[in-house]
Each structure stands twice: as C-alpha cells, then as structure tokens.
Coordinates of C-alpha atoms and ligand atoms in Angstrom, one line a residue:
M1 CA -131.1 82.4 -32.9
T2 CA -128.2 84.3 -34.3
E3 CA -128.0 87.1 -31.8
P4 CA -125.5 86.8 -29.0
L5 CA -127.0 85.5 -25.8
P6 CA -127.4 88.4 -23.4
P7 CA -126.3 88.3 -19.7
G8 CA -128.9 86.3 -17.7
A9 CA -129.6 83.9 -20.5
T10 CA -129.3 80.2 -19.8
V11 CA -127.0 77.6 -21.3
G12 CA -128.3 74.0 -21.1
I13 CA -125.6 71.3 -20.7
L14 CA -126.4 67.6 -21.3
G15 CA -124.3 65.7 -18.9
G16 CA -123.0 66.8 -15.5
G17 CA -119.5 65.5 -15.2
Q18 CA -116.3 67.5 -14.7
L19 CA -116.4 69.0 -18.1
A20 CA -119.9 70.3 -17.5
R21 CA -118.7 71.6 -14.1
M22 CA -115.9 73.7 -15.7
L23 CA -118.3 74.8 -18.4
A24 CA -120.8 75.9 -15.8
V25 CA -118.2 78.0 -14.0
A26 CA -117.2 79.6 -17.3
A27 CA -120.8 80.4 -18.1
A28 CA -121.3 82.0 -14.7
R29 CA -118.1 84.1 -15.2
L30 CA -119.8 85.5 -18.4
G31 CA -123.0 86.3 -16.6
L32 CA -124.9 83.4 -18.0
H33 CA -126.7 80.7 -16.1
A34 CA -126.0 77.0 -16.5
H35 CA -128.7 74.4 -16.3
I36 CA -127.4 70.8 -16.4
Y37 CA -129.3 67.6 -17.3
D38 CA -127.9 64.5 -15.6
P39 CA -129.6 61.5 -14.0
D40 CA -127.2 61.6 -11.1
P41 CA -128.1 64.2 -8.4
Q42 CA -124.5 64.1 -7.2
A43 CA -123.1 64.9 -10.6
P44 CA -119.9 67.0 -10.3
A45 CA -121.5 70.0 -12.1
A46 CA -124.5 70.0 -9.8
E47 CA -123.0 72.2 -7.1
V48 CA -121.8 74.9 -9.5
A49 CA -124.8 75.1 -11.9
R50 CA -127.8 77.3 -11.2
R51 CA -130.2 74.5 -12.0
Q52 CA -130.2 70.7 -12.6
T53 CA -132.7 68.5 -14.1
V54 CA -132.3 65.0 -12.5
A55 CA -133.9 62.7 -15.0
A56 CA -133.1 59.7 -17.2
W57 CA -131.9 60.1 -20.8
D58 CA -135.2 58.6 -22.1
D59 CA -137.5 60.8 -20.1
A60 CA -139.1 62.7 -23.0
P61 CA -141.2 65.1 -20.9
A62 CA -138.1 66.0 -18.7
L63 CA -136.0 66.6 -21.9
S64 CA -138.7 68.9 -23.3
A65 CA -139.0 70.8 -20.1
F66 CA -135.3 71.2 -19.9
A67 CA -135.1 72.5 -23.4
G68 CA -137.9 74.9 -22.8
A69 CA -136.1 76.3 -19.8
V70 CA -132.8 77.1 -21.6
D71 CA -131.7 79.3 -24.6
V72 CA -129.1 77.0 -26.2
V73 CA -128.1 73.4 -25.6
T74 CA -124.6 71.9 -25.5
Y75 CA -123.3 68.6 -24.3
E76 CA -120.2 67.4 -22.5
F77 CA -119.9 63.8 -23.7
E78 CA -120.5 62.1 -27.0
N79 CA -122.6 59.2 -25.8
I80 CA -125.8 61.2 -25.4
P81 CA -128.6 59.1 -26.9
P82 CA -129.5 60.5 -30.3
A83 CA -133.2 60.5 -29.4
A84 CA -132.5 62.7 -26.4
L85 CA -130.6 65.2 -28.6
D86 CA -133.4 65.1 -31.2
R87 CA -136.0 66.0 -28.6
V88 CA -134.1 69.0 -27.2
G89 CA -133.0 70.0 -30.7
A90 CA -136.7 70.3 -31.8
L91 CA -137.0 73.2 -29.3
R92 CA -133.6 74.9 -29.0
P93 CA -130.4 75.2 -31.0
V94 CA -127.9 72.4 -30.2
R95 CA -124.3 73.4 -30.5
P96 CA -122.2 71.7 -31.7
N97 CA -124.8 70.4 -34.1
A98 CA -126.3 66.9 -34.3
R99 CA -124.1 66.0 -37.3
A100 CA -120.9 66.7 -35.3
L101 CA -122.1 64.4 -32.5
A102 CA -123.2 61.7 -34.9
T103 CA -119.9 61.8 -36.7
S104 CA -117.8 61.6 -33.6
R105 CA -119.8 59.1 -31.5
D106 CA -119.4 56.3 -34.0
R107 CA -115.9 55.4 -35.1
I108 CA -117.1 54.0 -38.5
A109 CA -118.8 57.3 -39.3
E110 CA -115.9 59.3 -38.0
K111 CA -113.3 57.5 -40.1
A112 CA -115.4 57.7 -43.2
F113 CA -115.9 61.4 -42.6
L114 CA -112.1 62.0 -42.2
G115 CA -111.3 59.9 -45.2
A116 CA -113.8 61.9 -47.4
L117 CA -112.1 65.1 -46.2
G118 CA -108.8 63.6 -47.5
L119 CA -107.3 63.5 -43.9
A120 CA -105.1 60.6 -43.1
T121 CA -106.0 58.1 -40.4
A122 CA -104.7 54.7 -39.4
P123 CA -105.5 52.0 -41.9
W124 CA -109.0 50.7 -40.9
A125 CA -111.8 48.5 -41.8
P126 CA -115.4 48.3 -40.5
V127 CA -116.3 45.1 -38.5
T128 CA -120.1 44.7 -38.7
D129 CA -121.2 41.3 -40.1
G130 CA -117.9 39.5 -39.4
I131 CA -114.2 40.2 -38.7
G132 CA -112.5 37.9 -41.3
A133 CA -112.5 40.4 -44.2
A134 CA -111.2 43.2 -41.9
V135 CA -108.3 41.1 -40.7
A136 CA -107.5 40.1 -44.2
R137 CA -107.3 43.7 -45.3
I138 CA -105.6 45.3 -42.3
G139 CA -103.4 42.5 -41.0
T140 CA -101.8 42.5 -37.6
P141 CA -100.7 44.0 -35.2
A142 CA -104.0 45.8 -35.0
I143 CA -106.5 47.3 -32.5
L144 CA -110.1 46.4 -32.5
K145 CA -112.3 49.2 -31.1
T146 CA -116.0 49.2 -30.6
A147 CA -117.7 51.7 -32.9
T148 CA -119.5 53.4 -30.1
M149 CA -119.4 53.9 -26.3
G150 CA -115.6 53.6 -26.0
Y151 CA -113.6 56.0 -23.8
D152 CA -110.4 56.0 -21.9
G153 CA -109.1 53.0 -23.7
K154 CA -112.3 51.0 -22.8
G155 CA -113.9 48.9 -25.6
Q156 CA -110.5 48.1 -27.2
V157 CA -108.5 44.9 -27.7
R158 CA -105.1 44.6 -29.3
L159 CA -104.8 41.9 -31.9
D160 CA -101.4 40.4 -32.5
D161 CA -102.3 37.3 -34.4
P162 CA -105.1 36.9 -37.0
A163 CA -106.0 33.6 -35.3
G164 CA -107.2 35.5 -32.3
A165 CA -109.6 37.7 -34.3
E166 CA -112.9 35.9 -33.6
A167 CA -112.1 35.7 -29.8
A168 CA -111.1 39.4 -29.7
W169 CA -114.4 40.4 -31.3
A170 CA -116.3 38.0 -29.1
A171 CA -114.6 39.7 -26.1
L172 CA -116.2 43.0 -27.2
G173 CA -119.6 41.3 -27.5
R174 CA -119.5 41.1 -31.4
V175 CA -120.8 44.7 -31.5
P176 CA -120.0 46.9 -34.6
A177 CA -116.4 47.9 -34.4
V178 CA -113.4 49.1 -36.4
L179 CA -110.2 47.2 -36.9
E180 CA -107.3 49.7 -37.0
G181 CA -103.7 48.9 -38.1
H182 CA -101.3 49.5 -35.2
V183 CA -99.6 52.8 -35.9
P184 CA -95.9 53.1 -34.9
F185 CA -96.3 56.7 -33.8
T186 CA -93.5 58.7 -32.2
A187 CA -95.8 60.9 -30.2
E188 CA -99.5 61.7 -29.6
I189 CA -100.6 65.3 -29.8
S190 CA -103.9 67.0 -29.8
V191 CA -105.2 70.3 -30.9
I192 CA -108.1 72.1 -29.2
A193 CA -109.9 74.5 -31.5
A194 CA -113.1 76.5 -31.7
R195 CA -115.4 77.8 -34.3
G196 CA -117.8 80.7 -33.7
L197 CA -121.3 81.2 -34.9
D198 CA -119.9 83.5 -37.6
G199 CA -117.5 80.8 -38.8
T200 CA -114.4 82.3 -37.2
V201 CA -111.9 79.6 -36.2
A202 CA -109.3 79.8 -33.4
A203 CA -106.9 77.1 -32.3
Y204 CA -104.9 76.6 -29.2
D205 CA -101.3 75.5 -29.4
P206 CA -101.1 71.7 -29.8
G207 CA -100.1 69.7 -26.7
L208 CA -98.1 66.5 -26.3
N209 CA -100.2 63.7 -24.6
L210 CA -98.9 60.8 -22.6
H211 CA -101.4 58.0 -21.9
E212 CA -101.1 55.3 -19.2
G213 CA -103.4 52.3 -19.4
G214 CA -105.5 54.0 -22.0
I215 CA -106.1 57.1 -19.8
L216 CA -104.6 60.5 -20.4
R217 CA -101.9 61.1 -17.8
R218 CA -100.2 64.3 -18.9
T219 CA -100.4 67.0 -21.5
T220 CA -97.4 69.3 -22.1
V221 CA -97.4 72.6 -24.1
P222 CA -95.7 73.5 -26.2
A223 CA -95.6 70.0 -27.8
P224 CA -91.9 69.2 -28.7
V225 CA -92.6 68.6 -32.3
P226 CA -91.5 70.6 -35.4
A227 CA -93.4 73.8 -36.0
R228 CA -94.5 72.4 -39.4
L229 CA -96.4 69.6 -37.7
R230 CA -97.9 72.0 -35.2
A231 CA -99.2 74.1 -38.1
D232 CA -100.5 70.9 -39.8
A233 CA -102.4 70.0 -36.7
V234 CA -104.1 73.3 -36.5
L235 CA -105.0 73.3 -40.2
I236 CA -106.5 69.8 -39.9
A237 CA -108.7 71.0 -37.0
G238 CA -109.8 74.0 -39.1
R239 CA -110.8 71.7 -42.0
I240 CA -112.8 69.5 -39.7
L241 CA -114.6 72.4 -38.0
N242 CA -115.6 74.0 -41.3
A243 CA -116.7 70.7 -42.9
L244 CA -119.1 70.0 -39.9
D245 CA -120.3 73.7 -39.8
Y246 CA -119.3 73.3 -36.2
V247 CA -120.0 75.8 -33.4
G248 CA -118.1 75.3 -30.2
V249 CA -114.8 73.7 -29.0
I250 CA -113.5 70.5 -30.5
G251 CA -110.6 68.2 -29.5
V252 CA -108.7 66.5 -32.3
E253 CA -106.2 63.7 -31.3
L254 CA -103.4 63.0 -33.7
F255 CA -100.6 60.5 -34.0
V256 CA -97.2 61.9 -35.1
T257 CA -95.5 59.4 -37.5
P258 CA -92.5 59.7 -39.8
A259 CA -94.9 60.2 -42.7
G260 CA -96.8 63.0 -41.0
L261 CA -99.9 63.4 -38.9
L262 CA -102.7 60.8 -38.7
V263 CA -106.0 61.7 -37.1
N264 CA -106.9 59.3 -34.3
E265 CA -110.2 60.7 -33.1
I266 CA -112.3 63.8 -32.7
A267 CA -114.2 64.8 -29.6
P268 CA -117.1 67.2 -30.2
R269 CA -116.5 69.0 -26.9
V270 CA -114.0 70.5 -24.5
H271 CA -111.3 68.0 -24.0
N272 CA -109.1 66.7 -21.2
S273 CA -106.0 67.5 -23.1
G274 CA -107.1 71.2 -23.2
H275 CA -107.3 71.7 -19.5
W276 CA -103.9 73.4 -19.6
T277 CA -105.6 76.4 -21.2
Q278 CA -107.1 77.3 -17.8
N279 CA -103.7 78.5 -16.7
G280 CA -101.9 79.0 -20.0
C281 CA -104.2 81.4 -21.9
A282 CA -106.3 84.5 -21.3
V283 CA -109.4 82.7 -22.4
D284 CA -109.5 79.0 -21.7
Q285 CA -111.3 76.2 -23.6
F286 CA -114.3 76.4 -21.3
E287 CA -114.9 80.1 -21.8
Q288 CA -114.2 79.7 -25.5
H289 CA -116.9 77.0 -25.8
I290 CA -119.4 79.1 -23.9
R291 CA -118.5 82.2 -26.1
A292 CA -119.0 80.1 -29.3
I293 CA -122.3 78.5 -28.4
A294 CA -123.6 81.8 -27.0
G295 CA -122.8 83.6 -30.3
W296 CA -120.2 85.8 -28.7
P297 CA -116.9 86.6 -30.4
L298 CA -114.2 84.0 -29.8
G299 CA -111.6 85.0 -27.1
D300 CA -107.8 85.2 -27.2
G301 CA -106.4 81.7 -26.8
T302 CA -102.8 82.7 -27.3
R303 CA -100.6 80.6 -25.1
V304 CA -98.9 82.9 -22.5
A305 CA -97.0 80.2 -20.5
D306 CA -95.5 76.7 -20.8
V307 CA -97.8 74.3 -18.9
T308 CA -97.9 70.7 -17.9
M309 CA -101.3 69.3 -17.0
E310 CA -101.3 66.2 -14.9
N311 CA -104.5 64.3 -14.3
L312 CA -105.2 63.2 -10.7
I313 CA -106.5 59.7 -11.1
G314 CA -107.9 57.6 -8.3
D315 CA -105.6 57.7 -5.3
D316 CA -103.6 60.5 -6.8
I317 CA -106.0 62.7 -4.9
A318 CA -104.0 62.0 -1.7
R319 CA -101.1 64.0 -3.2
V320 CA -103.1 67.2 -3.3
P321 CA -101.8 68.6 0.0
A322 CA -98.2 68.2 -1.2
I323 CA -99.1 69.6 -4.7
A324 CA -100.7 72.6 -3.0
R325 CA -97.2 73.5 -1.6
E326 CA -95.6 73.5 -5.1
P327 CA -94.9 76.9 -6.6
G328 CA -96.7 77.3 -9.9
A329 CA -99.2 74.5 -9.4
A330 CA -102.9 75.3 -10.0
I331 CA -105.2 72.7 -8.6
H332 CA -108.6 71.8 -10.2
L333 CA -110.7 69.2 -8.4
Y334 CA -114.0 67.8 -9.5
G335 CA -115.8 67.4 -6.1
K336 CA -116.2 63.6 -6.6
A337 CA -116.8 62.0 -3.2
E338 CA -116.0 58.4 -4.2
V339 CA -112.4 57.6 -5.2
R340 CA -112.2 54.7 -7.6
P341 CA -109.2 53.3 -9.5
G342 CA -109.0 54.9 -12.9
R343 CA -111.5 57.7 -12.0
K344 CA -110.5 61.2 -12.9
M345 CA -110.7 63.2 -9.6
G346 CA -109.0 66.4 -10.7
H347 CA -106.0 67.8 -12.4
V348 CA -103.1 70.1 -11.7
N349 CA -101.7 72.6 -14.1
R350 CA -98.0 73.3 -13.5
V351 CA -97.1 76.7 -15.0
L352 CA -93.5 76.5 -15.9
R353 CA -92.6 79.8 -17.5
G354 CA -93.6 82.2 -20.1
P355 CA -93.1 81.2 -23.7
A356 CA -89.9 82.3 -25.3
A357 CA -90.2 85.8 -26.8
Ligands
AMP1 P1 -108.5 55.9 -28.6 O1 -109.5 55.6 -27.6 O2 -108.8 55.6 -30.0 O3 -108.0 57.4 -28.4 O4 -107.2 55.1 -28.2 C1 -106.6 55.2 -26.9 C2 -105.1 55.1 -27.0 O5 -104.7 53.8 -27.6 C3 -104.5 56.1 -28.0 O6 -104.3 57.3 -27.3 C4 -103.2 55.4 -28.3 O7 -102.2 55.5 -27.3 C5 -103.6 54.0 -28.4 N1 -104.0 53.7 -29.8 C6 -105.2 53.8 -30.3 N2 -105.3 53.5 -31.6 C7 -104.1 53.1 -32.0 C8 -103.5 52.7 -33.2 N3 -104.2 52.5 -34.3 N4 -102.1 52.4 -33.2 C9 -101.4 52.5 -32.1 N5 -101.9 52.9 -30.9 C10 -103.2 53.2 -30.8

C-alpha cells in the first residue's frame, strides 16, 4: 500500500497504553478509526478507540483477525513479541518496519547498529556467556542493562567495583545484557523525529530531560544546549531514520558530554519526552505518527511555544485540581483507575511563552 489512507480507514495499534490512547485520539481527529490490540480490557486506549481486540500476544487467530480488520499496523511499545509482529505483518504493512523494532528492542542489536552507522555511544560490551570479559574491557563505574525488556530504569544495575560483577549479573537473572561505561554527561536530551512514506524527514526541537529514579520526570523545550548540539541531535535522528527505512515517529535519547553527543537509546514509537508537542506545535507527535504511517504528508512540527512537560506519576495525580487552576497548564490524563507508585498517570504541559522571534 503506497496510497494515502482515506478517511474511514482503520489504523491497528498493538498495545493499548497511554501512547496508544493519544495515537487513537489523533487518528480520530484525522477521520481515521483506531483498532487496538491489548490483552487488558481496561487498557487506557480502550475508551477512545473505535474497536479493541482483547486477546493474548500469542493468540494467532486473534492476531490474524485483527490484521484482517485494519489497513495498517503500528505499535506503541517495543516489547511486542516478534512472532506476533510477524503474524500481522504477513497480512498488513507494519510501520515502523520489523527491522526498526528488532533493532531497538534489543540493546545489543541497537548498539551494534549505531556503531555501524558511525554514531557514538557509551563504551559497551555484550554480556551473553559470561561477564568477565566485558568488565575487563569496560571497567567501572559501569551500568549493566538487560538486552531486552528494560524500561523506566528497570533491568539495570550500577556496577562500581569489578568484584561485584557476577552478583550484579545474577541479580538480573544472568540474561543477555550489555555493560556500559558510566557516562559523565552534563545533560540528557532527546529528539523526536518522523519519516514519511516518501522518505521526508521532519524533527521536533530537542528537549532537555530530567529523570528521577530512572523515570522521566520533566522535559523542557527549548533544551538549554548550544545550537550546534541541537543541530547535531536532529542530524543523528535523520541518519537513524534513513538507515532503518523508517516510517513513523522515533524517539532518540542522547547524552550531552564535553566531547559531543552520545546516543543512549532509540525508541521506535512516539515518546514520553515528545508529549510537549501537544501544546507546543501545530502538529504534535501523535498526529505526525498517524500521518506518516497513513502515507499522508508530514505536518508542521515547528515549535510555537516554550513548554515544560511534567509527568504525573503515582500520587501526583492528587495535584490535578491545583494544577487545573494554573494559567498555561494543559492537563493530559490517561484514565488509569489504579494508582501505583511509579505508574505514569498523566502529564501536564506548561506553556510558558512563545519562542523568541
Ligand atoms: P536507559 O534505560 O538506558 O534510558 O537508562 C535510564 C537512565 O539511566 C538514563 O536516562 C540515564 O539517566 C541513566 N543512564 C543510563 N545509561 C547510562 C550511562 N551509560 N551512563 C550514565 N548514566 C546512564
């Protein structure tokens, strides 16, 4: 399918979390239907999507029926089992493509891909059969990260002393991992970019990210880093998008160091650090992603305001009535009934002022 999807066509979304919820709303705004696939009938996207398939990730007939009912398939998280993606991919175009997912869901494949592109990362070594050689090569301090299934700082252990290496790996279950040298970064930034079906690339202004306990707390745009680095970040994202023949929105997280930018990780989807675009741009990352996968022209992502995005995590949700009284605060809640520590319940975009002329 290379023709743009017409109004009334259906976008299938694997996963029904908050990212799918915001993608479904964007699809509806463009006159498209969203059909989500998630085992949880209470998934945050369920109440805003036209249809939901409630089925397990290994339910082959359900996956085939889902694919048969949609025109294009996308996904909102990278831990989709590859077999599920293969099954829907046999019937419908999957965007971003399976290679983009495979490259970003496994840190070993991701780092190898970035290295082959000539992009700088933290020094790293794979940990598969044993950890000794990796520690000898990378030294300490270092961070041991599981190759797959890590998110929000989960699946990571800091290693300060080589003597603790075996115990650190055991704590992660001796699963395949990467050992990364600890990077003395001065800031963390990310760039959200998109590539259309025709190969057009568009990037949003990079944002400055602040993490607490491994979870994104706040994103600020513009990122207070030199213009040269902001341009580098955008160029790096473009190289990654082209190399993967990517269609859709990508999030690229970078460390700012005195020697320049290092790529931390790539997310083949809309990204939490891009939520500011909902109130800072004419076309936000969710509409941009739907446009891209639907074969539409990319929209205008020029930043029209300075914005700080704050995640509302766990009990932060209790602050919503007070935030609702703040001038310039746009509230986005995910409709999650159960509040748990560390659970992302929503976010607020504080629109500060227009960018300097
Ligand atoms: P990640 O899941 O890889 O994004 O890591 C979560 C957070 O841990 C990052 O946003 C950083 O704040 C920190 N971190 C990860 N890798 C490194 C590293 N190699 N050096 C220093 N800090 C790191």
